[in-house]
Amino acid sequence: AQRVTQPEKLLSVFKGAPVELKCNYSYSGSPELFWYVQYSRQRLQLLLRHISRESIKGFTADLNKGETSFHLKKPFAQEEDSAMYYCALSGTSYGKLTFGQGTILTVHP
Amino acid sequence: EAQVTQNPRYLITVTGKKLTVTCSQNMNHEYMSWYRQDPGLGLRQIYYSMNVEVTDKGDVPEGYKVSRKEKRNFPLILESPSPNQTSLYFCASKFPGPGEKLFFGSGTQLSVL
């Protein structure tokens, strides 16, 4: 069975502060991991995926297989980063996609 | 415009009255799936389809049916809705394979009274 845990339901930071959204997973094989974001009144959309090793809007995430984590980080948060963030895992079948509970990030001015 | 279209956006119904939520995509994606979003529980996968006539259960399939007769459409059917199916539903599609991103619909808010 595959599982994704986002321990923080709510996260508040001030503009310019570093932010880290935690994601831990449980999966016996090699997972594909993603971060999806939902801004207010917009559709859920992909933020980044570990397979691409990319940085999007200043966010990065590193897959740590030893700690089974895929935490999302940004060194200097901006007000427009306020949104709901979901961590997601896809296993080797690529069909079943498991999301975490989501973290609401609020960046205060 | 490339997109996933769900209808209706809002639906209020009563217990036991069969309903269908439609989902259509115009990106020629093989993979389509349905999720429900509930506070504190996040997004949970209901069903998914890897291609036409190929469907499989997600994590919470009880009380739902799907069909995939055409590549572009993937309707979600609730044959006898119950109040615990009150939720926000999302349809999504993508190309198959690792690392492919999901394209989401705008959601259907369902209330079962």
Coordinates of C-alpha atoms in Angstrom, one line a residue:
Chain A
A1 CA 0.0 0.0 0.0
Q2 CA 1.1 3.5 -0.7
R3 CA 0.6 6.4 1.7
V4 CA 1.4 10.1 1.8
T5 CA 1.4 12.2 4.9
Q6 CA 1.5 16.0 5.2
P7 CA 1.7 16.6 8.9
E8 CA 0.9 20.3 8.8
K9 CA -2.7 21.3 8.0
L10 CA -1.9 25.0 8.2
L11 CA 1.4 26.9 7.8
S12 CA 1.8 30.6 8.3
V13 CA 4.9 32.6 7.5
F14 CA 5.8 36.2 6.9
K15 CA 6.9 37.5 3.5
G16 CA 10.6 37.0 2.9
A17 CA 10.9 34.2 5.4
P18 CA 11.9 30.7 4.4
V19 CA 9.2 28.1 4.1
E20 CA 9.2 24.3 4.2
L21 CA 6.1 22.1 3.6
K22 CA 6.7 18.6 4.8
C23 CA 5.8 15.4 2.9
N24 CA 6.5 11.9 4.1
Y25 CA 5.6 8.8 2.1
S26 CA 5.3 5.1 2.5
Y27 CA 5.9 2.9 -0.6
S28 CA 7.9 -0.3 -1.0
G29 CA 9.2 0.4 -4.5
S30 CA 10.6 3.4 -6.3
P31 CA 8.0 6.2 -6.2
E32 CA 7.3 9.1 -8.5
L33 CA 6.6 12.2 -6.3
F34 CA 4.9 15.4 -7.1
W35 CA 3.8 18.7 -5.6
Y36 CA 0.5 20.1 -6.8
V37 CA -0.8 23.6 -5.9
Q38 CA -4.3 25.1 -5.8
Y39 CA -4.4 28.9 -5.8
S40 CA -7.6 30.7 -4.8
R41 CA -10.2 30.3 -7.5
Q42 CA -7.9 28.3 -9.8
R43 CA -7.6 24.7 -10.7
L44 CA -5.2 22.3 -9.1
Q45 CA -2.0 22.4 -11.1
L46 CA 1.4 20.7 -11.0
L47 CA 4.1 22.7 -9.2
L48 CA 7.0 20.3 -9.6
R49 CA 8.0 16.7 -9.9
H50 CA 11.0 15.0 -8.6
I51 CA 11.8 13.3 -11.9
S52 CA 12.6 16.7 -13.4
R53 CA 14.7 18.0 -10.6
E54 CA 13.4 21.5 -11.5
S55 CA 12.8 24.7 -9.5
I56 CA 9.5 26.3 -10.2
K57 CA 8.6 29.8 -8.8
G58 CA 11.6 29.5 -6.5
F59 CA 10.4 26.2 -5.0
T60 CA 12.5 23.1 -4.8
A61 CA 12.0 19.6 -3.4
D62 CA 14.5 16.8 -2.9
L63 CA 13.6 13.2 -2.7
N64 CA 15.2 11.6 0.4
K65 CA 14.8 7.9 0.1
G66 CA 16.4 7.2 3.4
E67 CA 13.9 9.4 5.3
T68 CA 11.1 8.7 2.8
S69 CA 10.5 12.4 2.5
F70 CA 9.9 14.9 -0.3
H71 CA 9.7 18.3 1.5
L72 CA 9.0 21.5 -0.5
K73 CA 11.2 24.4 0.2
K74 CA 11.5 28.1 -0.7
P75 CA 14.1 30.4 0.7
F76 CA 12.0 33.6 0.6
A77 CA 8.2 33.3 0.6
Q78 CA 6.0 35.7 -1.3
E79 CA 2.4 36.6 -0.7
E80 CA 1.4 35.1 -4.0
D81 CA 2.6 31.7 -2.7
S82 CA -0.4 31.5 -0.4
A83 CA -2.3 28.4 -1.6
M84 CA -3.2 24.8 -0.8
Y85 CA -0.3 22.5 -1.5
Y86 CA -0.6 18.7 -2.1
C87 CA 2.1 16.2 -2.1
A88 CA 1.4 13.1 -4.3
L89 CA 2.9 9.7 -5.0
S90 CA 2.6 7.5 -8.0
G91 CA 3.8 3.9 -7.8
T92 CA 5.1 1.6 -10.6
S93 CA 1.7 1.0 -12.0
Y94 CA 1.4 4.8 -12.7
G95 CA -2.4 4.4 -12.4
K96 CA -2.9 4.8 -8.7
L97 CA -2.0 8.3 -7.5
T98 CA -2.1 9.0 -3.8
F99 CA -2.4 12.5 -2.4
G100 CA -1.6 13.8 1.1
Q101 CA -4.1 15.7 3.2
G102 CA -2.9 19.0 2.0
T103 CA -1.2 22.0 3.6
I104 CA -2.7 25.5 3.5
L105 CA 0.1 28.0 3.3
T106 CA -0.5 31.6 4.2
V107 CA 2.2 34.2 3.6
H108 CA 1.5 37.4 5.6
P109 CA 2.8 40.8 4.3
Chain B
E1 CA -7.9 25.5 -25.4
A2 CA -6.6 22.3 -23.9
Q3 CA -8.6 21.5 -20.8
V4 CA -10.6 19.1 -18.7
T5 CA -14.3 20.0 -18.5
Q6 CA -16.6 18.8 -15.8
N7 CA -20.3 19.3 -15.5
P8 CA -22.2 20.4 -13.6
R9 CA -20.2 22.7 -11.3
Y10 CA -22.8 22.5 -8.5
L11 CA -25.3 19.8 -7.9
I12 CA -27.8 19.3 -5.0
T13 CA -29.7 16.1 -4.9
V14 CA -31.6 13.8 -2.6
T15 CA -30.6 10.4 -1.2
G16 CA -31.1 7.6 -3.6
K17 CA -31.6 9.6 -6.8
K18 CA -29.1 8.4 -9.4
L19 CA -26.8 11.0 -10.9
T20 CA -24.0 11.3 -13.3
V21 CA -21.1 13.8 -13.3
T22 CA -19.5 14.2 -16.7
C23 CA -15.9 14.7 -17.5
S24 CA -14.4 15.4 -20.9
Q25 CA -10.8 16.2 -22.1
N26 CA -9.6 17.4 -25.4
M27 CA -5.9 16.6 -25.1
N28 CA -6.0 12.9 -26.3
H29 CA -4.9 11.7 -22.9
E30 CA -5.1 7.9 -22.3
Y31 CA -5.3 8.3 -18.5
M32 CA -8.3 9.7 -16.7
S33 CA -9.2 9.6 -13.0
W34 CA -11.7 10.9 -10.4
Y35 CA -11.0 12.3 -7.0
R36 CA -13.0 13.6 -4.1
Q37 CA -11.7 16.3 -1.8
D38 CA -12.8 16.5 1.8
P39 CA -11.6 18.7 4.6
G40 CA -8.8 17.1 6.6
L41 CA -8.7 14.1 4.2
G42 CA -7.2 15.8 1.2
L43 CA -7.7 14.3 -2.3
R44 CA -8.7 10.6 -2.5
Q45 CA -8.7 8.7 -5.7
I46 CA -12.1 7.0 -6.6
Y47 CA -11.4 5.3 -9.9
Y48 CA -9.0 5.6 -12.7
S49 CA -8.7 4.5 -16.3
M50 CA -5.5 3.8 -18.2
N51 CA -7.3 3.7 -21.5
V52 CA -10.6 3.0 -23.3
E53 CA -12.5 0.1 -21.6
V54 CA -9.8 -0.2 -18.9
T55 CA -10.9 1.0 -15.5
D56 CA -9.6 0.2 -12.0
K57 CA -10.5 1.1 -8.4
G58 CA -8.7 3.8 -6.5
D59 CA -8.8 4.1 -2.7
V60 CA -12.4 5.0 -2.2
P61 CA -14.5 3.3 -5.0
E62 CA -17.5 2.2 -2.8
G63 CA -20.8 3.7 -4.0
Y64 CA -19.4 4.9 -7.4
K65 CA -19.3 3.6 -10.9
V66 CA -17.4 4.7 -14.0
S67 CA -17.2 3.9 -17.6
R68 CA -14.7 4.6 -20.4
K69 CA -16.3 4.0 -23.7
E70 CA -14.5 6.8 -25.5
K71 CA -11.1 8.2 -25.0
R72 CA -12.3 11.7 -24.2
N73 CA -15.1 11.0 -21.7
F74 CA -15.0 9.5 -18.2
P75 CA -18.3 9.9 -16.4
L76 CA -18.7 9.3 -12.7
I77 CA -22.0 7.6 -11.7
L78 CA -23.6 7.5 -8.3
E79 CA -26.4 5.0 -8.6
S80 CA -27.8 5.6 -5.1
P81 CA -26.2 8.7 -3.6
S82 CA -25.9 9.0 0.2
P83 CA -25.1 12.0 2.4
N84 CA -21.6 10.8 3.0
Q85 CA -20.9 11.3 -0.7
T86 CA -21.4 15.1 -0.3
S87 CA -18.0 16.3 -1.4
L88 CA -16.0 18.3 -4.0
Y89 CA -15.2 16.1 -7.0
F90 CA -12.3 16.5 -9.4
C91 CA -11.7 14.8 -12.7
A92 CA -8.2 14.7 -14.1
S93 CA -6.3 13.4 -17.2
K94 CA -2.8 12.9 -18.4
F95 CA -0.5 11.0 -20.7
P96 CA 0.6 7.6 -19.4
G97 CA 4.0 7.0 -18.0
P98 CA 6.2 8.2 -15.1
G99 CA 6.4 11.8 -14.2
E100 CA 3.5 12.9 -16.5
K101 CA 1.5 15.7 -14.9
L102 CA -2.2 15.6 -14.3
F103 CA -4.6 18.2 -15.8
F104 CA -7.5 18.9 -13.5
G105 CA -11.1 20.0 -14.1
S106 CA -12.6 22.8 -12.2
G107 CA -14.5 20.6 -9.8
T108 CA -18.1 19.6 -9.0
Q109 CA -19.5 20.5 -5.6
L110 CA -22.1 17.8 -4.8
S111 CA -24.5 18.0 -1.9
V112 CA -26.7 14.9 -1.1
L113 CA -29.6 15.7 1.2

